Amino acid sequence: MPEGTTLISSDLCAMPFPVHPPTHAECTGAMRSVRDALDLLGGKWKLPIIVGLSNGPQRFKQLQREVVGITAKMLSKELKELEINGLLTRHVQADTVPVAVTYTLASYGKTLFPVIEALHQWGQQHRTHIMHPGAAAMLEEAAG
Amino acid sequence: MPEGTTLISSDLCAMPFPVHPPTHAECTGAMRSVRDALDLLGGKWKLPIIVGLSNGPQRFKQLQREVVGITAKMLSKELKELEINGLLTRHVQADTVPVAVTYTLASYGKTLFPVIEALHQWGQQHRTHIMHPGAAAMLEEAAG
DNA sequence: CATATCGGTATCCTTTGGGAAACCACTATC
DNA sequence: GATAGTGGTTTCCCAAAGGATACCGATATG
């Protein structure tokens, strides 16, 4: 595993002497957790890569074809970060030539499925919402 | 409402002549939707802002205090984009002085609650996962 | 009189994200 | 002999994201 990078950045609520009285959503609620998650999953590629691995292990080039548009450099970089954070594992099979490198979603990575699912559902609904507004109005009413 | 910007960027699957045979996850699955959602919600501040509005309408400065660390410039910019996409509404009360501007989560914005919830849950669990590894092992086993 | 609040805007600046292309050694295939 | 595929790294470069600071006119508060 490569050397470590960031783990948590927004430790606002862990400060010994809070600078200001914590506001409603700040320390009580979802704000901090959401930002923690975003620190790890933010950027253009991390989630798409995880989606690409969700149907089973993939080799590098294979994965690059799956995640359309990503360059080898970015894929390599993102894979390293995801591995550091324990979301996937990298396995090198040295007996073949050239060596076969396989990336597998770790069990911890699979805990992201609910997040992926939610984003997937929303993104899908958003597309129809844009294409013909009013079609998704029922959904809104339910939530409104 | 300000003038329009992006709506959908990854229209890979809508191309008249697909450059390559669609791979498994690419057109069939979650990849496209997730990327659509990410286009809209990506960046450091959009989701935190929505969280900040999830407990009721907020005025500008109020919201800026809630979303700790955001500058007025960024908040202003992000609010515009979120309004363009119909996730929130901006209301100006002109009879007071100085004018009071209120931002309210639109019903369409509330359809993001499942996404927020998922991220919130995961981020929360991730924090404990880091603090004392092994505590969240049960969760992983359930998903693994 | 000085200071703070309101909702921003304008300007300048740095950092990061991310793309393009070349390149590596080796093998298999045409 | 040329080409493609394997798993990347390296270099160069640009655009976008985002931070810091100053400022606006009005009003209220000390």
Coordinates of C-alpha atoms (C1' of nucleotides) in Angstrom, one line a residue:
Chain A
M1 CA 0.0 0.0 0.0
P2 CA 1.4 3.5 -0.9
E3 CA 2.2 6.0 1.8
G4 CA -0.7 7.7 3.6
T5 CA -2.5 10.9 2.7
T6 CA -5.5 12.6 4.1
L7 CA -8.0 10.9 6.3
I8 CA -10.2 13.6 7.9
S9 CA -10.0 17.3 7.2
S10 CA -13.1 18.9 8.7
D11 CA -12.4 18.3 12.4
L12 CA -14.2 21.6 13.3
C13 CA -16.2 20.0 16.0
A14 CA -13.3 18.3 17.6
M15 CA -11.6 21.5 18.5
P16 CA -10.9 21.9 22.2
F17 CA -12.1 25.5 22.3
P18 CA -14.9 26.1 19.8
V19 CA -14.5 29.5 18.3
H20 CA -18.2 30.1 18.2
P21 CA -21.3 28.5 19.6
P22 CA -22.1 25.6 17.2
T23 CA -25.0 26.4 15.0
H24 CA -27.8 24.1 14.4
A25 CA -26.8 22.0 11.5
E26 CA -23.0 22.3 12.1
C27 CA -22.3 20.0 14.9
T28 CA -25.6 18.4 15.5
G29 CA -26.3 17.2 12.1
A30 CA -25.3 15.9 8.8
M31 CA -23.0 18.7 7.8
R32 CA -19.8 17.3 9.2
S33 CA -20.4 13.7 8.1
V34 CA -21.3 14.8 4.6
R35 CA -18.1 16.8 4.3
D36 CA -16.1 13.9 5.6
A37 CA -17.5 11.7 2.9
L38 CA -17.0 14.4 0.3
D39 CA -13.4 14.7 1.2
L40 CA -12.8 11.1 0.3
L41 CA -15.2 10.7 -2.6
G42 CA -15.0 14.1 -4.1
G43 CA -13.7 14.8 -7.6
K44 CA -14.8 13.7 -11.0
W45 CA -13.7 10.0 -11.0
K46 CA -13.7 8.3 -7.6
L47 CA -17.4 7.2 -7.6
P48 CA -17.5 6.3 -11.3
I49 CA -14.4 4.1 -10.7
I50 CA -16.1 2.4 -7.8
V51 CA -19.2 1.8 -10.0
G52 CA -16.9 0.3 -12.6
L53 CA -15.6 -2.2 -10.0
S54 CA -19.0 -3.0 -8.6
N55 CA -19.6 -5.8 -11.0
G56 CA -16.4 -7.6 -10.2
P57 CA -12.6 -7.2 -10.4
Q58 CA -11.2 -5.4 -13.3
R59 CA -7.7 -5.0 -14.8
F60 CA -6.3 -1.6 -15.5
K61 CA -7.0 -1.1 -19.2
Q62 CA -10.3 -2.9 -18.9
L63 CA -11.3 -0.4 -16.2
Q64 CA -10.1 2.5 -18.2
R65 CA -12.4 1.4 -21.0
E66 CA -15.3 1.1 -18.6
V67 CA -14.8 4.6 -17.1
V68 CA -15.1 6.4 -20.4
G69 CA -13.0 9.4 -20.8
I70 CA -10.5 8.9 -18.0
T71 CA -6.8 9.1 -18.8
A72 CA -4.3 6.5 -17.6
K73 CA -2.7 9.1 -15.4
M74 CA -5.9 10.0 -13.6
L75 CA -7.0 6.4 -13.3
S76 CA -3.7 5.5 -11.8
K77 CA -3.8 8.4 -9.3
E78 CA -7.3 7.8 -8.2
L79 CA -6.8 4.0 -7.8
K80 CA -3.9 4.8 -5.5
E81 CA -6.0 7.1 -3.3
L82 CA -8.8 4.6 -3.2
E83 CA -6.4 1.9 -2.2
I84 CA -4.9 4.0 0.6
N85 CA -8.3 4.5 2.0
G86 CA -9.1 0.8 2.0
L87 CA -11.9 1.0 -0.6
L88 CA -10.2 -1.4 -3.0
T89 CA -7.3 -3.8 -3.2
R90 CA -4.7 -4.1 -5.9
H91 CA -3.4 -7.6 -6.8
V92 CA -0.4 -8.3 -9.0
Q93 CA -0.2 -11.6 -10.7
A94 CA 3.5 -11.9 -11.4
D95 CA 3.7 -15.2 -13.2
T96 CA 2.1 -14.0 -16.4
V97 CA 3.8 -11.8 -18.8
P98 CA 3.2 -9.0 -18.9
V99 CA 2.1 -9.0 -15.3
A100 CA -1.6 -8.9 -14.8
V101 CA -2.8 -6.3 -12.3
T102 CA -6.3 -6.7 -10.9
Y103 CA -8.3 -4.2 -8.9
T104 CA -11.0 -5.5 -6.6
L105 CA -13.6 -3.6 -4.5
A106 CA -12.8 -4.2 -0.9
S107 CA -15.5 -5.1 1.5
Y108 CA -15.2 -1.6 2.9
G109 CA -15.7 -0.2 -0.6
K110 CA -19.0 -2.1 -0.8
T111 CA -20.3 -0.1 2.1
L112 CA -20.6 2.7 -0.4
F113 CA -23.3 0.9 -2.3
P114 CA -26.1 2.8 -0.6
V115 CA -24.4 6.1 -1.6
I116 CA -24.0 4.9 -5.1
E117 CA -27.6 3.7 -5.2
A118 CA -28.9 7.0 -4.0
L119 CA -26.8 9.0 -6.5
H120 CA -27.8 6.6 -9.2
Q121 CA -31.5 6.9 -8.5
W122 CA -31.3 10.7 -8.3
G123 CA -29.3 11.1 -11.4
Q124 CA -31.6 8.9 -13.3
Q125 CA -34.7 10.8 -12.1
H126 CA -32.9 14.1 -12.8
R127 CA -32.4 13.2 -16.4
T128 CA -36.1 12.6 -17.0
H129 CA -36.9 15.7 -14.9
I130 CA -34.9 17.7 -17.4
M131 CA -36.0 16.0 -20.6
H132 CA -39.7 16.5 -19.9
P133 CA -40.4 18.6 -16.8
G134 CA -43.6 17.7 -15.1
A135 CA -43.0 14.0 -15.5
A136 CA -41.1 13.9 -12.2
A137 CA -43.5 16.3 -10.6
M138 CA -45.2 13.5 -8.6
L139 CA -41.9 12.6 -7.0
E140 CA -41.5 16.2 -5.9
E141 CA -44.9 16.4 -4.5
A142 CA -44.2 13.3 -2.4
A143 CA -41.1 15.0 -1.0
G144 CA -42.5 18.5 -0.8
Chain B
M1 CA -33.7 33.1 -12.3
P2 CA -30.2 33.8 -13.7
E3 CA -29.3 32.7 -17.2
G4 CA -28.9 28.9 -17.8
T5 CA -25.7 26.9 -17.6
T6 CA -25.1 23.2 -17.9
L7 CA -27.7 20.6 -17.7
I8 CA -26.3 17.3 -18.7
S9 CA -22.7 16.7 -19.9
S10 CA -22.2 13.0 -20.2
D11 CA -24.4 12.2 -23.2
L12 CA -22.1 9.5 -24.3
C13 CA -24.9 7.0 -24.7
A14 CA -27.1 9.4 -26.7
M15 CA -24.6 9.6 -29.6
P16 CA -26.0 8.6 -32.9
F17 CA -23.1 6.4 -33.8
P18 CA -21.5 4.8 -30.8
V19 CA -17.8 4.8 -31.2
H20 CA -17.4 1.5 -29.5
P21 CA -19.7 -1.3 -28.3
P22 CA -21.0 -0.2 -24.9
T23 CA -19.4 -2.0 -22.1
H24 CA -21.2 -3.6 -19.3
A25 CA -21.5 -0.8 -16.7
E26 CA -21.3 2.0 -19.1
C27 CA -24.7 2.3 -20.7
T28 CA -26.6 -0.4 -18.9
G29 CA -25.9 0.6 -15.4
A30 CA -25.3 3.3 -12.8
M31 CA -22.3 4.9 -14.3
R32 CA -24.1 7.5 -16.4
S33 CA -26.6 8.5 -13.8
V34 CA -24.0 8.8 -11.1
R35 CA -22.0 11.1 -13.4
D36 CA -25.0 13.2 -14.2
A37 CA -25.7 13.6 -10.5
L38 CA -22.0 14.4 -9.9
D39 CA -22.1 17.1 -12.6
L40 CA -24.7 19.0 -10.6
L41 CA -23.6 18.3 -7.1
G42 CA -19.9 18.1 -7.5
G43 CA -17.5 20.5 -5.8
K44 CA -16.8 21.3 -2.2
W45 CA -19.9 23.3 -1.2
K46 CA -23.1 22.3 -3.0
L47 CA -24.2 19.5 -0.7
P48 CA -23.1 21.2 2.5
I49 CA -25.2 24.2 1.4
I50 CA -28.2 22.0 0.8
V51 CA -27.7 20.4 4.2
G52 CA -27.6 23.9 5.7
L53 CA -31.0 24.6 4.2
S54 CA -32.5 21.3 5.1
N55 CA -33.8 22.6 8.4
G56 CA -35.6 25.5 7.0
P57 CA -35.1 28.7 5.0
Q58 CA -32.0 30.8 5.8
R59 CA -30.8 34.3 5.0
F60 CA -27.5 34.8 3.3
K61 CA -25.2 35.6 6.3
Q62 CA -27.0 33.1 8.4
L63 CA -26.2 30.4 5.9
Q64 CA -22.7 31.5 5.6
R65 CA -22.2 31.0 9.3
E66 CA -23.8 27.6 9.0
V67 CA -21.6 26.4 6.2
V68 CA -18.4 27.0 8.1
G69 CA -15.5 28.2 6.0
I70 CA -17.3 29.2 2.9
T71 CA -16.6 32.7 1.5
A72 CA -19.3 35.1 0.5
K73 CA -18.1 34.8 -3.1
M74 CA -18.4 31.1 -3.2
L75 CA -21.7 31.0 -1.4
S76 CA -23.1 33.5 -3.8
K77 CA -21.9 31.6 -6.8
E78 CA -23.1 28.2 -5.6
L79 CA -26.5 29.6 -4.6
K80 CA -26.9 30.9 -8.1
E81 CA -26.1 27.6 -9.7
L82 CA -28.4 25.7 -7.3
E83 CA -31.2 28.1 -8.1
I84 CA -30.7 27.7 -11.8
N85 CA -31.1 24.0 -11.4
G86 CA -34.3 24.4 -9.4
L87 CA -33.0 23.0 -6.2
L88 CA -33.7 26.1 -4.2
T89 CA -35.6 29.4 -4.5
R90 CA -34.4 32.9 -3.7
H91 CA -36.9 35.3 -2.2
V92 CA -36.3 39.0 -1.7
Q93 CA -38.3 40.9 0.8
A94 CA -38.0 44.5 -0.4
D95 CA -40.0 46.3 2.3
T96 CA -37.4 45.9 5.0
V97 CA -34.2 47.8 5.0
P98 CA -31.7 46.6 4.2
V99 CA -33.6 44.1 2.0
A100 CA -33.9 40.6 3.5
V101 CA -32.9 37.8 1.1
T102 CA -34.1 34.3 2.0
Y103 CA -33.1 31.0 0.5
T104 CA -35.5 28.1 0.6
L105 CA -35.0 24.5 -0.4
A106 CA -37.3 23.8 -3.3
S107 CA -39.3 20.7 -3.4
Y108 CA -37.0 19.4 -6.0
G109 CA -34.1 20.1 -3.7
K110 CA -35.8 17.9 -1.1
T111 CA -35.6 14.9 -3.5
L112 CA -31.9 15.0 -2.6
F113 CA -32.6 13.9 0.9
P114 CA -31.9 10.2 0.2
V115 CA -28.5 11.2 -1.3
I116 CA -27.7 13.4 1.7
E117 CA -28.8 10.7 4.1
A118 CA -26.6 8.1 2.4
L119 CA -23.6 10.3 2.5
H120 CA -24.3 11.3 6.1
Q121 CA -24.5 7.7 7.2
W122 CA -21.4 6.7 5.4
G123 CA -19.4 9.7 6.5
Q124 CA -20.4 9.1 10.1
Q125 CA -19.4 5.5 9.9
H126 CA -16.2 6.3 8.1
R127 CA -15.1 8.5 11.0
T128 CA -15.5 5.8 13.5
H129 CA -13.9 3.4 11.1
I130 CA -10.8 5.5 11.1
M131 CA -10.8 6.4 14.8
H132 CA -10.9 2.8 16.0
P133 CA -10.6 0.3 13.2
G134 CA -12.4 -2.9 13.8
A135 CA -15.4 -1.2 15.3
A136 CA -17.0 -0.9 12.0
A137 CA -15.9 -4.4 10.9
M138 CA -19.3 -5.8 11.5
L139 CA -20.8 -3.4 8.9
E140 CA -18.3 -4.5 6.4
E141 CA -18.9 -8.2 7.0
A142 CA -22.6 -7.6 6.4
A143 CA -21.8 -5.9 3.1
G144 CA -18.9 -8.2 2.1
Chain C
dC1 C1' -18.2 59.0 16.5
dA2 C1' -17.1 54.1 15.7
dT3 C1' -18.6 49.8 14.8
dA4 C1' -21.4 46.0 13.1
dT5 C1' -25.0 44.0 10.0
dC6 C1' -27.2 43.2 5.7
dG7 C1' -26.3 40.9 0.7
dG8 C1' -23.5 40.7 -2.0
dT9 C1' -19.6 42.3 -6.0
dA10 C1' -14.9 43.1 -7.8
dT11 C1' -10.2 42.1 -8.0
dC12 C1' -6.3 39.5 -7.5
dC13 C1' -4.1 35.4 -6.5
dT14 C1' -2.7 30.4 -5.7
dT15 C1' -3.8 25.7 -5.9
dT16 C1' -5.7 21.9 -7.8
dG17 C1' -7.7 19.1 -11.1
dG18 C1' -7.2 17.2 -15.0
dG19 C1' -6.1 16.6 -20.2
dA20 C1' -2.5 15.3 -24.1
dA21 C1' 1.2 13.1 -25.5
dA22 C1' 5.3 10.6 -25.2
dC23 C1' 7.5 6.8 -23.4
dC24 C1' 8.9 2.2 -21.1
dA25 C1' 10.0 -3.2 -21.8
dC26 C1' 7.9 -7.1 -23.3
dT27 C1' 4.8 -10.2 -26.0
dA28 C1' 1.6 -11.7 -29.3
dT29 C1' -0.3 -11.2 -33.6
dC30 C1' -0.6 -10.0 -38.6
Chain D
dG1 C1' 8.8 -5.7 -39.6
dA2 C1' 4.8 -3.2 -38.1
dT3 C1' 1.1 -3.0 -35.0
dA4 C1' -1.5 -3.7 -30.8
dG5 C1' -1.9 -4.6 -25.9
dT6 C1' -0.2 -4.8 -21.1
dG7 C1' 0.3 -1.3 -16.7
dG8 C1' 1.6 2.3 -15.9
dT9 C1' 5.1 7.0 -15.4
dT10 C1' 6.7 11.5 -16.8
dT11 C1' 6.4 15.9 -18.5
dC12 C1' 4.1 19.9 -20.0
dC13 C1' 0.3 22.6 -19.9
dC14 C1' -4.3 24.9 -19.2
dA15 C1' -8.6 25.9 -17.0
dA16 C1' -11.4 25.9 -13.2
dA17 C1' -12.0 26.0 -8.3
dG18 C1' -11.5 28.4 -4.7
dG19 C1' -9.4 31.8 -1.0
dA20 C1' -8.3 36.8 0.7
dT21 C1' -9.3 41.2 0.8
dA22 C1' -11.5 45.4 0.0
dC23 C1' -15.7 47.7 -0.9
dC24 C1' -20.7 49.3 -1.4
dG25 C1' -25.0 52.3 1.0
dA26 C1' -28.0 52.1 4.6
dT27 C1' -29.3 51.4 9.3
dA28 C1' -28.9 50.2 14.0
dT29 C1' -26.3 49.9 18.1
dG30 C1' -22.7 51.1 21.4

